Coordinates of C-alpha atoms in Angstrom, one line a residue:
M1 CA -10.6 -11.6 121.2
G2 CA -7.6 -13.8 120.5
G3 CA -5.8 -12.5 123.6
K4 CA -8.8 -13.2 125.9
R5 CA -9.2 -16.7 124.6
R6 CA -5.5 -17.5 125.0
D7 CA -5.6 -16.2 128.6
D8 CA -8.7 -18.3 129.3
I9 CA -6.9 -21.5 128.2
W10 CA -3.7 -20.5 130.1
E11 CA -5.8 -20.1 133.3
F12 CA -7.6 -23.4 132.9
L13 CA -4.6 -25.4 132.0
G14 CA -2.5 -23.6 134.5
R15 CA -4.7 -25.0 137.2
L16 CA -4.2 -28.5 135.8
S17 CA -0.5 -28.0 135.6
R18 CA -0.1 -26.8 139.2
R19 CA -2.0 -29.9 140.4
A20 CA 0.2 -32.1 138.2
M21 CA 3.6 -30.9 139.6
T22 CA 3.7 -33.7 142.1
T23 CA 3.9 -36.4 139.5
P24 CA 6.3 -39.3 140.1
A25 CA 8.6 -37.7 137.5
G26 CA 9.0 -34.5 139.5
S27 CA 8.9 -31.4 137.3
G28 CA 6.3 -32.6 134.9
A29 CA 8.0 -30.9 132.0
G30 CA 8.6 -33.9 129.9
F31 CA 6.5 -32.9 126.8
G32 CA 8.7 -30.0 125.9
S33 CA 7.6 -27.0 123.8
V34 CA 7.9 -28.6 120.3
S35 CA 5.9 -31.7 119.2
W36 CA 7.6 -34.1 116.8
W37 CA 5.1 -36.9 116.7
G38 CA 1.4 -37.3 117.4
L39 CA -0.1 -38.4 120.7
S40 CA -3.0 -40.2 119.1
P41 CA -3.5 -43.0 116.6
A42 CA -3.5 -42.2 112.9
L43 CA -7.0 -41.5 111.4
D44 CA -8.5 -42.0 108.0
L45 CA -9.8 -38.4 107.5
Q46 CA -12.2 -39.5 104.7
A47 CA -14.0 -41.8 107.2
E48 CA -14.3 -38.9 109.6
S49 CA -15.7 -36.5 107.0
P50 CA -19.4 -35.9 106.3
P51 CA -20.9 -38.4 103.9
M52 CA -20.5 -37.5 100.2
A53 CA -23.7 -36.2 98.7
P54 CA -25.1 -38.4 96.0
D55 CA -25.1 -35.6 93.4
S56 CA -21.7 -34.2 94.4
Q57 CA -19.9 -35.9 91.6
A58 CA -22.2 -34.4 89.0
N59 CA -21.8 -30.9 90.4
T60 CA -18.0 -31.1 90.7
E61 CA -15.7 -29.9 87.9
H62 CA -14.1 -32.9 86.1
G63 CA -16.6 -35.1 87.8
T64 CA -14.3 -35.8 90.8
P65 CA -15.6 -34.7 94.2
E66 CA -13.2 -32.7 96.5
L67 CA -12.4 -33.0 100.2
D68 CA -10.9 -29.9 101.9
V69 CA -9.4 -30.6 105.3
L70 CA -7.8 -28.1 107.7
L71 CA -5.3 -29.6 110.2
L72 CA -3.9 -27.7 113.1
G73 CA -0.8 -29.2 114.7
S74 CA -1.0 -32.6 112.9
V75 CA 2.9 -32.5 113.3
D76 CA 4.0 -35.8 111.6
G77 CA 1.6 -36.3 108.6
R78 CA 0.3 -39.5 110.0
H79 CA -3.4 -38.7 109.4
L80 CA -2.6 -37.6 105.8
L81 CA -0.6 -40.7 105.1
R82 CA -3.3 -43.0 106.4
T83 CA -6.0 -41.1 104.5
L84 CA -4.2 -41.5 101.2
A85 CA -3.4 -45.2 102.0
Q86 CA -7.1 -45.9 102.6
A87 CA -8.3 -43.9 99.6
A88 CA -8.7 -47.1 97.5
L89 CA -11.6 -48.1 99.8
W90 CA -13.6 -45.0 98.8
S91 CA -14.8 -43.4 95.6
P92 CA -12.0 -41.3 93.9
R93 CA -11.7 -37.8 95.3
K94 CA -9.4 -34.8 95.1
F95 CA -7.8 -34.1 98.4
H96 CA -6.7 -30.6 99.6
F97 CA -5.0 -30.8 102.9
Y98 CA -4.3 -27.4 104.5
V99 CA -1.7 -27.8 107.2
L100 CA -0.9 -25.2 109.8
E101 CA 2.0 -25.8 112.2
N102 CA 3.6 -23.5 114.8
N103 CA 7.2 -24.0 113.7
L104 CA 8.9 -24.4 110.3
E105 CA 10.9 -27.4 111.4
A106 CA 7.6 -29.4 111.5
V107 CA 6.8 -28.2 108.0
A108 CA 10.2 -29.4 106.9
R109 CA 9.6 -32.8 108.4
H110 CA 6.3 -33.0 106.6
M111 CA 8.0 -32.4 103.3
L112 CA 10.7 -35.0 104.1
F113 CA 8.2 -37.7 105.1
F114 CA 6.0 -37.2 102.0
S115 CA 9.1 -37.2 99.7
L116 CA 10.1 -40.5 101.3
A117 CA 6.6 -42.0 101.1
L118 CA 6.4 -41.1 97.4
E119 CA 9.9 -42.1 96.5
D120 CA 10.4 -44.0 93.3
P121 CA 10.3 -47.8 94.2
E122 CA 13.1 -48.4 91.8
K123 CA 15.4 -46.1 93.8
M124 CA 14.4 -47.3 97.3
G125 CA 12.6 -50.5 98.2
L126 CA 9.5 -50.8 100.4
Q127 CA 11.4 -52.2 103.5
E128 CA 14.1 -49.6 103.2
R129 CA 11.7 -46.7 103.0
S130 CA 9.8 -48.0 106.0
E131 CA 12.9 -48.3 108.1
V132 CA 14.3 -45.0 107.1
F133 CA 10.9 -43.3 108.0
L134 CA 10.8 -44.9 111.4
E135 CA 14.3 -43.9 112.3
V136 CA 14.1 -40.3 111.1
W137 CA 10.6 -39.9 112.5
G138 CA 11.1 -41.3 116.0
N139 CA 14.8 -41.8 116.8
A140 CA 17.2 -39.3 118.4
L141 CA 20.2 -41.1 116.9
L142 CA 20.6 -42.4 113.3
R143 CA 22.6 -45.0 111.5
P144 CA 25.2 -43.5 109.1
S145 CA 23.3 -44.6 106.0
V146 CA 20.1 -43.0 107.2
A147 CA 21.9 -39.8 108.2
A148 CA 23.4 -39.7 104.7
F149 CA 19.9 -40.1 103.2
V150 CA 18.7 -37.1 105.3
R151 CA 21.6 -35.0 104.1
A152 CA 20.9 -35.8 100.5
Q153 CA 17.2 -35.1 100.7
A154 CA 17.8 -31.9 102.7
E155 CA 20.2 -30.7 100.0
R156 CA 17.6 -31.4 97.4
L157 CA 14.8 -29.7 99.2
A158 CA 17.0 -26.7 100.1
R159 CA 17.6 -26.2 96.3
L160 CA 13.9 -26.5 95.5
V161 CA 12.3 -24.3 98.1
P162 CA 13.6 -21.0 96.5
E163 CA 12.7 -22.1 93.0
P164 CA 8.9 -22.4 92.6
D165 CA 9.0 -23.8 89.1
R166 CA 11.3 -26.6 89.9
L167 CA 9.4 -27.3 93.1
A168 CA 6.2 -27.6 91.2
E169 CA 7.8 -29.9 88.6
Q170 CA 9.4 -32.3 91.1
L171 CA 7.0 -32.1 94.0
P172 CA 3.6 -31.4 92.4
W173 CA 1.7 -32.4 95.5
L174 CA 3.3 -29.6 97.5
S175 CA 2.1 -26.0 97.8
L176 CA 4.2 -23.4 99.6
G177 CA 2.5 -20.5 97.9
S178 CA 0.7 -19.3 101.1
L179 CA 3.9 -19.1 103.1
K180 CA 5.5 -15.7 103.5
F181 CA 8.8 -15.0 101.8
R182 CA 10.7 -14.9 105.1
E183 CA 9.2 -18.2 106.1
R184 CA 10.4 -19.8 102.9
D185 CA 13.9 -18.4 103.6
A186 CA 13.8 -19.8 107.1
L187 CA 12.6 -23.1 105.7
E188 CA 15.5 -23.2 103.4
A189 CA 17.8 -22.5 106.3
V190 CA 16.3 -25.5 108.2
F191 CA 17.2 -27.8 105.3
R192 CA 20.7 -26.3 105.0
F193 CA 21.3 -27.2 108.7
W194 CA 20.0 -30.7 108.1
A195 CA 22.3 -31.0 105.1
G196 CA 25.3 -30.3 107.3
G197 CA 25.9 -26.7 106.5
E198 CA 27.1 -26.3 110.1
K199 CA 29.5 -29.2 110.6
G200 CA 31.2 -30.6 113.5
P201 CA 30.3 -33.1 116.3
E202 CA 29.3 -30.3 118.7
T203 CA 26.9 -28.6 116.3
F204 CA 24.0 -30.7 117.6
P205 CA 25.2 -33.1 120.4
M206 CA 22.0 -35.0 120.6
S207 CA 23.0 -37.6 123.3
R208 CA 24.2 -34.9 125.6
L209 CA 21.1 -32.7 125.0
W210 CA 18.8 -35.7 125.6
D211 CA 20.5 -36.6 128.9
M212 CA 20.4 -33.0 130.1
R213 CA 16.7 -32.8 129.3
L214 CA 16.2 -36.1 131.2
R215 CA 18.1 -34.9 134.2
H216 CA 16.0 -31.7 134.4
Y217 CA 12.8 -33.7 134.0
L218 CA 13.5 -36.2 136.7
G219 CA 15.4 -34.0 139.1
S220 CA 16.4 -35.9 142.2
R221 CA 14.9 -39.1 140.8
Y222 CA 17.3 -39.3 137.9
D223 CA 19.2 -42.2 139.5
A224 CA 15.9 -44.0 139.8
R225 CA 15.0 -43.3 136.2
R226 CA 14.3 -47.0 135.4
G227 CA 11.7 -47.2 138.2
V228 CA 10.1 -43.9 137.0
S229 CA 10.0 -45.3 133.5
D230 CA 8.3 -48.5 134.6
W231 CA 5.8 -46.5 136.6
D232 CA 4.8 -44.2 133.8
L233 CA 4.5 -47.1 131.4
H234 CA 2.6 -49.6 133.5
M235 CA 0.5 -47.3 135.7
K236 CA -0.3 -44.7 133.0
L237 CA 0.2 -45.7 129.4
H238 CA -0.9 -49.3 129.9
D239 CA -3.9 -48.3 131.9
R240 CA -4.9 -45.9 129.1
G241 CA -4.9 -48.5 126.4
A242 CA -1.3 -48.7 125.2
R243 CA -0.5 -52.1 126.6
V244 CA 1.5 -53.2 123.6
I245 CA 4.3 -50.8 124.5
H246 CA 7.0 -53.1 125.9
T247 CA 9.0 -52.3 129.0
R248 CA 12.3 -52.8 127.2
E249 CA 11.6 -50.5 124.2
F250 CA 10.1 -47.8 126.5
R251 CA 13.2 -47.9 128.8
R252 CA 15.5 -47.7 125.8
W253 CA 13.7 -44.7 124.4
R254 CA 13.7 -42.9 127.8
D255 CA 17.4 -43.5 128.2
T256 CA 18.7 -42.8 124.7
G257 CA 16.0 -41.4 122.5
V258 CA 16.1 -44.5 120.2
A259 CA 12.5 -45.8 119.9
F260 CA 13.0 -48.2 116.9
E261 CA 16.1 -50.3 117.1
L262 CA 16.0 -52.0 113.7
R263 CA 19.7 -52.9 113.6
D264 CA 22.4 -53.5 116.1
S265 CA 22.4 -50.9 118.9
S266 CA 25.9 -49.8 118.2
A267 CA 24.9 -48.6 114.7
Y268 CA 22.9 -45.7 116.1
Q269 CA 25.6 -43.0 116.6
L270 CA 24.8 -39.9 114.6
P271 CA 22.4 -37.2 115.8
N272 CA 19.0 -36.8 114.1
R273 CA 19.1 -33.2 113.0
T274 CA 15.5 -33.2 112.0
L275 CA 14.7 -33.1 115.8
A276 CA 16.6 -29.8 116.3
S277 CA 14.8 -26.6 116.8
G278 CA 15.7 -23.1 118.1
R279 CA 14.4 -21.0 121.0
L280 CA 15.2 -17.5 122.0
L281 CA 16.6 -17.4 125.5
S282 CA 17.6 -14.6 127.8
H283 CA 21.2 -14.7 128.9
R284 CA 22.8 -12.0 131.0
G285 CA 20.1 -9.6 130.0
E286 CA 20.4 -10.3 126.2
R287 CA 18.3 -12.4 123.9
V288 CA 20.2 -15.3 122.5
A289 CA 19.0 -17.8 119.9
A290 CA 19.9 -21.4 120.9
R291 CA 19.4 -24.7 119.1
G292 CA 18.6 -27.8 121.1
Y293 CA 16.1 -30.6 121.6
W294 CA 12.9 -29.3 123.0
G295 CA 10.6 -32.2 122.3
D296 CA 8.9 -35.0 124.1
I297 CA 10.9 -37.2 126.6
A298 CA 7.9 -38.6 128.5
T299 CA 5.5 -40.4 126.2
G300 CA 7.4 -41.4 123.1
P301 CA 6.5 -42.0 119.4
F302 CA 4.8 -45.3 120.0
V303 CA 1.2 -44.1 120.1
A304 CA 0.8 -42.8 116.5
F305 CA 1.3 -46.1 114.6
G306 CA 2.0 -48.6 117.3
I307 CA -1.1 -49.3 119.4
E308 CA -3.8 -49.9 116.8
T309 CA -3.7 -51.9 113.6
D310 CA -6.1 -53.4 111.0
D311 CA -4.4 -56.8 111.5
E312 CA -6.0 -58.0 114.7
S313 CA -3.6 -60.9 114.9
L314 CA -0.8 -58.4 115.9
L315 CA -2.9 -57.5 119.0
R316 CA -3.4 -61.0 120.4
T317 CA -2.0 -61.9 123.8
S318 CA -0.4 -64.9 125.3
N319 CA -0.7 -65.5 129.1
G320 CA -2.1 -62.0 129.4
Q321 CA 0.9 -60.4 127.6
P322 CA 0.9 -58.9 124.0
V323 CA 2.8 -61.1 121.6
K324 CA 4.0 -58.1 119.6
T325 CA 5.6 -54.9 120.7
A326 CA 4.6 -51.4 119.7
G327 CA 7.7 -51.1 117.6
E328 CA 6.8 -54.3 115.7
I329 CA 3.3 -53.0 115.1
T330 CA 4.5 -49.6 114.1
Q331 CA 6.9 -51.2 111.5
H332 CA 4.0 -53.3 110.1
N333 CA 1.6 -50.4 109.9
V334 CA 4.1 -48.0 108.2
T335 CA 5.1 -50.7 105.7
E336 CA 1.5 -51.2 104.8
L337 CA 0.9 -47.5 104.5
F338 CA 3.8 -47.1 102.1
R339 CA 2.7 -50.2 100.2
A340 CA -0.7 -48.6 99.7
M341 CA 0.8 -45.3 98.7
A342 CA 2.1 -46.9 95.6
A343 CA -1.5 -46.7 94.3
W344 CA -1.0 -43.0 93.8
G345 CA 1.6 -43.7 91.1
H346 CA 4.8 -41.7 90.5
P347 CA 4.2 -38.1 91.9
S348 CA 5.5 -36.4 88.7
A349 CA 2.3 -37.3 86.9
A350 CA 0.1 -35.7 89.6
P351 CA -1.8 -32.4 88.9
R352 CA -0.7 -29.1 90.2
D353 CA -2.3 -25.7 90.7
P354 CA 0.1 -23.3 88.9
D355 CA -1.3 -20.1 90.4
E356 CA -1.3 -21.3 94.1
V357 CA -4.8 -20.0 94.5
P358 CA -7.0 -22.1 96.8
G359 CA -9.9 -23.7 95.1
E360 CA -8.7 -23.1 91.5
I361 CA -8.2 -26.4 89.5
N362 CA -8.3 -25.1 86.0
G363 CA -6.0 -27.0 83.7
V364 CA -5.8 -30.0 86.0
Q365 CA -5.6 -33.3 84.2
E366 CA -7.9 -36.1 85.1
P367 CA -5.9 -38.7 87.1
A368 CA -5.3 -42.1 85.7
A369 CA -8.1 -44.6 86.0
S370 CA -6.1 -46.7 88.5
S371 CA -5.5 -43.7 90.7
P372 CA -7.7 -43.2 93.7
G373 CA -7.7 -39.4 93.1
S374 CA -5.2 -36.6 93.5
F375 CA -4.0 -34.6 96.5
T376 CA -2.2 -31.4 97.4
V377 CA -0.7 -30.4 100.7
H378 CA -1.0 -26.7 101.3
F379 CA 1.1 -25.2 104.1
L380 CA -0.4 -22.1 105.7
P381 CA 1.6 -19.2 107.3
L382 CA 2.5 -19.6 110.9
G383 CA 0.1 -17.9 113.3
S384 CA -2.6 -17.4 110.6
T385 CA -5.4 -19.3 112.4
Q386 CA -7.3 -16.2 113.5
T387 CA -7.1 -14.5 110.1
L388 CA -8.3 -17.3 107.8
H389 CA -11.9 -16.2 108.0
H390 CA -11.0 -12.8 106.6
R391 CA -10.3 -14.5 103.2
S392 CA -13.5 -15.3 101.3
C393 CA -11.8 -18.4 99.8
Y394 CA -11.7 -20.0 103.2
K395 CA -15.1 -19.2 104.6
G396 CA -17.2 -22.3 104.8
R397 CA -14.6 -24.1 102.7
F398 CA -13.5 -27.1 104.9
Q399 CA -15.6 -30.2 105.4
L400 CA -13.3 -31.3 108.2
L401 CA -11.2 -29.5 110.8
Y402 CA -8.7 -31.4 112.9
V403 CA -7.2 -29.8 116.0
A404 CA -4.3 -31.3 118.0
C405 CA -4.6 -31.2 121.8
G406 CA -1.8 -28.6 122.0
M407 CA -3.7 -26.3 119.6
V408 CA -7.0 -26.3 121.4
H409 CA -6.5 -22.7 122.4
L410 CA -6.9 -21.7 118.7
L411 CA -10.4 -23.2 118.4
S412 CA -12.5 -20.1 118.1
P413 CA -15.7 -18.8 116.5
E414 CA -13.5 -17.2 113.8
L415 CA -12.1 -20.6 113.0
G416 CA -15.5 -22.1 113.0
V417 CA -16.5 -19.8 110.2
C418 CA -14.1 -21.6 107.9
V419 CA -16.0 -24.9 108.3
A420 CA -18.9 -25.7 106.0
P421 CA -22.4 -26.2 107.6
G422 CA -22.6 -29.9 108.5
G423 CA -18.8 -30.2 108.5
R424 CA -16.9 -32.1 111.2
L425 CA -14.5 -31.2 113.9
I426 CA -12.1 -33.6 115.5
V427 CA -10.1 -32.6 118.6
E428 CA -7.2 -34.7 119.9
L429 CA -7.5 -35.3 123.6
A430 CA -4.7 -35.5 126.2
R431 CA -5.1 -39.2 126.9
Y432 CA -1.5 -40.2 126.5
L433 CA 0.1 -37.2 128.3
V434 CA 1.5 -39.1 131.2
D435 CA 2.0 -36.1 133.5
V436 CA -1.8 -35.3 133.3
R437 CA -3.8 -37.4 135.8
Q438 CA -6.9 -39.3 135.0
E439 CA -9.3 -36.9 136.7
Q440 CA -7.7 -34.0 134.8
L441 CA -8.3 -35.7 131.5
Q442 CA -12.1 -35.3 132.0
G443 CA -11.6 -31.6 132.8
F444 CA -9.8 -31.2 129.6
R445 CA -12.5 -33.0 127.6
D446 CA -15.2 -30.7 129.2
R447 CA -13.2 -27.7 128.3
V448 CA -12.9 -28.9 124.7
G449 CA -16.6 -29.2 124.6
E450 CA -17.1 -25.7 125.7
L451 CA -14.7 -24.3 123.1
A452 CA -16.4 -26.3 120.4
R453 CA -19.9 -25.1 121.3
A454 CA -18.6 -21.5 121.3
A455 CA -17.2 -22.0 117.8
G456 CA -20.6 -23.2 116.5
F457 CA -20.2 -27.0 116.9
A458 CA -22.3 -29.7 118.6
P459 CA -21.4 -33.2 119.7
Q460 CA -21.6 -35.6 116.8
P461 CA -24.5 -38.0 117.3
G462 CA -24.1 -41.7 116.7
T463 CA -20.4 -41.9 117.7
G464 CA -19.2 -44.2 120.4
P465 CA -17.2 -42.9 123.4
S466 CA -13.6 -42.2 122.6
E467 CA -10.8 -41.3 125.0
S468 CA -8.4 -40.2 122.2
F469 CA -10.7 -37.8 120.2
A470 CA -13.7 -35.6 120.7
R471 CA -15.9 -35.4 117.6
F472 CA -18.4 -32.6 116.7
Y473 CA -20.3 -31.3 113.7
K474 CA -21.0 -27.8 112.5
C475 CA -24.5 -26.7 113.3
E476 CA -26.5 -25.5 110.3
D477 CA -27.8 -22.5 112.2
S478 CA -24.6 -21.7 114.1
A479 CA -24.4 -18.2 115.5
P480 CA -22.1 -15.5 114.0
I481 CA -18.7 -15.0 115.5
D482 CA -19.7 -11.9 117.4
A483 CA -22.0 -14.0 119.5
A484 CA -18.9 -15.6 121.2
A485 CA -18.6 -12.5 123.4
D486 CA -21.9 -13.4 125.0
S487 CA -21.2 -17.1 125.5
G488 CA -20.6 -18.5 128.9
I489 CA -17.2 -19.8 127.9
L490 CA -15.7 -16.3 127.8
H491 CA -17.2 -15.0 131.0
A492 CA -15.7 -15.1 134.4
E493 CA -12.5 -16.9 133.5
T494 CA -11.4 -14.5 130.9
R495 CA -10.8 -11.7 133.3
A496 CA -7.2 -10.7 133.9
P497 CA -5.3 -13.9 134.7
P498 CA -2.8 -14.1 137.6
P499 CA 0.6 -12.7 136.5
E500 CA 2.3 -16.0 137.2
L501 CA 0.4 -17.6 134.4
L502 CA 1.7 -15.1 131.8
V503 CA 5.4 -15.5 132.6
P504 CA 7.4 -18.5 133.6
P505 CA 7.7 -19.1 137.3
P506 CA 11.0 -18.3 139.0
E507 CA 12.1 -21.9 139.1
A508 CA 11.8 -22.2 135.3
T509 CA 14.1 -19.4 134.1
N510 CA 16.7 -18.4 131.7
S511 CA 20.3 -19.3 132.4
L512 CA 22.0 -20.2 129.2
S513 CA 23.9 -23.5 129.5
E514 CA 26.3 -24.5 126.8
D515 CA 25.6 -28.1 127.7
L516 CA 22.0 -27.7 126.6
A517 CA 21.9 -25.7 123.4
Q518 CA 24.0 -24.3 120.6
P519 CA 24.0 -20.7 119.3
L520 CA 22.1 -20.0 116.1
Q521 CA 23.0 -17.5 113.5
G522 CA 20.8 -15.5 111.2
Q523 CA 17.5 -16.2 112.9
I524 CA 14.4 -14.1 112.5
P525 CA 13.8 -12.2 115.8
L526 CA 10.6 -12.4 117.8
S527 CA 8.1 -9.7 117.2
E528 CA 7.6 -9.3 120.9
P529 CA 10.4 -8.9 123.6
L530 CA 10.9 -11.7 126.1
Q531 CA 9.4 -11.2 129.5
L532 CA 11.6 -13.6 131.5
P533 CA 13.2 -13.0 134.8
S534 CA 17.0 -12.8 134.7
E535 CA 18.0 -13.5 138.3
S536 CA 17.5 -17.2 138.9
Q537 CA 19.1 -20.3 137.4
A538 CA 17.6 -23.4 135.7
S539 CA 18.0 -25.7 132.6
L540 CA 17.0 -24.4 129.3
E541 CA 14.2 -26.9 128.9
A542 CA 11.5 -24.8 130.5
L543 CA 12.3 -21.5 128.9
A544 CA 11.4 -19.2 126.2
P545 CA 9.0 -18.5 123.4
P546 CA 9.2 -20.2 120.0
T547 CA 12.1 -20.8 117.7
G548 CA 13.9 -18.0 115.9
S549 CA 12.7 -19.4 112.6
Q550 CA 9.2 -18.4 113.6
T551 CA 7.5 -15.1 113.7
P552 CA 4.9 -15.6 116.5
K553 CA 2.0 -13.2 116.8
P554 CA 1.1 -11.7 120.2
E555 CA -2.1 -13.8 120.3
S556 CA -0.2 -17.1 119.7
L557 CA 1.2 -19.6 122.1
P558 CA 4.5 -21.6 121.8
G559 CA 4.6 -25.3 120.8
P560 CA 1.8 -27.8 120.2
S561 CA 2.6 -29.7 123.3
E562 CA 3.5 -26.7 125.4
I563 CA -0.2 -25.8 125.9
M564 CA -0.5 -28.7 128.4
T565 CA 2.8 -28.1 130.2
S566 CA 3.8 -24.4 130.1
S567 CA 2.9 -23.7 133.7
I568 CA 4.5 -27.0 134.8
S569 CA 7.9 -26.0 133.4

């Protein structure tokens, strides 16, 4: 079933991709195969969840209701941070966030960001925390002081990951118990790399990698990159609601990868190692693990925190132009998020599940009266989406399911079984993918609706139209998962797809270029051999299955953003 659903999505999105290959940018491969930041504004997940039943508090152990949320491809933790920051507006609850990503580098970034958000205010002030977050989250290059902070945190996390007891003591909000042992080992290796275990300026030459990606993306229009940047910004992002993104900041990010310039431009010199990931490439008939930058070079990190805000004065215009840029709005929003996170108190006092068993909360102390509740972030094994329903503790457990646009192919009846009746589903749409045309966005929305119906969901009534998210609720009498075989969604289009949709096209092949990637050592091999042609030449950008730190399953697809662009590249 998983293979058929994957092929169905490949065929549909392949048609969109082939029609999008004539975009002004040329190749249409600007979103890469790894997603580092979200392509939609941050949500308060508590506001998106079903209303709390009046008697739920009386029926819940310790008298505090719980909210269980499953997130596929949330990438940067923005939804979790906003939910916790807004928790004071709601009744106290215990939050259990179950996060499933498709690469361990994203898991590592989650851990780094939450460690930063919950840092002791006496050690790091609010403004410094906000600025460090923005630079690590969205900049390709870092200031020396920020790079030193990343190294120090990475060393700390690398020591904690293999020691569960110390991890539980120092990061009580974190649960890695569901990860496989080899995934924990690979996660530790990611932190070791961040900490500078592999030293030297050529270990991760970010500026050169960025420029090579940009050259491949623009092709013959590289010399006209300023005009291409202006076209994508004004004719696409601005038309789709992101008018606060300023031309100057967008051009700077497209040219250098620096989205948030909080200090003098000359201060940004060191590569941001948290944006590095590995991919297996075929070179001269052999599989080679290579490290490089495989992320977004088309849209940028401005959408997640920079185009919406609770302070309406930041969105006002003067002579038809916004008075604040997306970078300024992002800095304000992140600062307010971190300010509100202080309500959770010092994390060392938070409760922890000692046995790592989902749903067990025996021995948990009641949070302080001033606390809005407690929370735990559970990281699930890579590629486990289609097997969650086999575990009884996950069946009907989640009140809310969030699916990023690059993970839509994983929305299945099996996954729907894990959502409680009346639970909600939110699917991120492709509104801010600049290489997807306006008419194709409606096709993607329609496809999302078909997948949701097959999984047992119906459109959520009473919600206004949204171009960023599609909202559904779990039907009380939803059909069992076997009924999906008879649904219209898996009918004609699930027949054997054309071969060109299952392997990269000849122009997107596998010549290993030392200018684009660096060799990796000690990586976990893929479980399936590569099926890449070996005759033709191209940049590494459009190549290869996931990073060596992953163990992808045959039914899985590579990166969160690659679902929209795999056939393009």
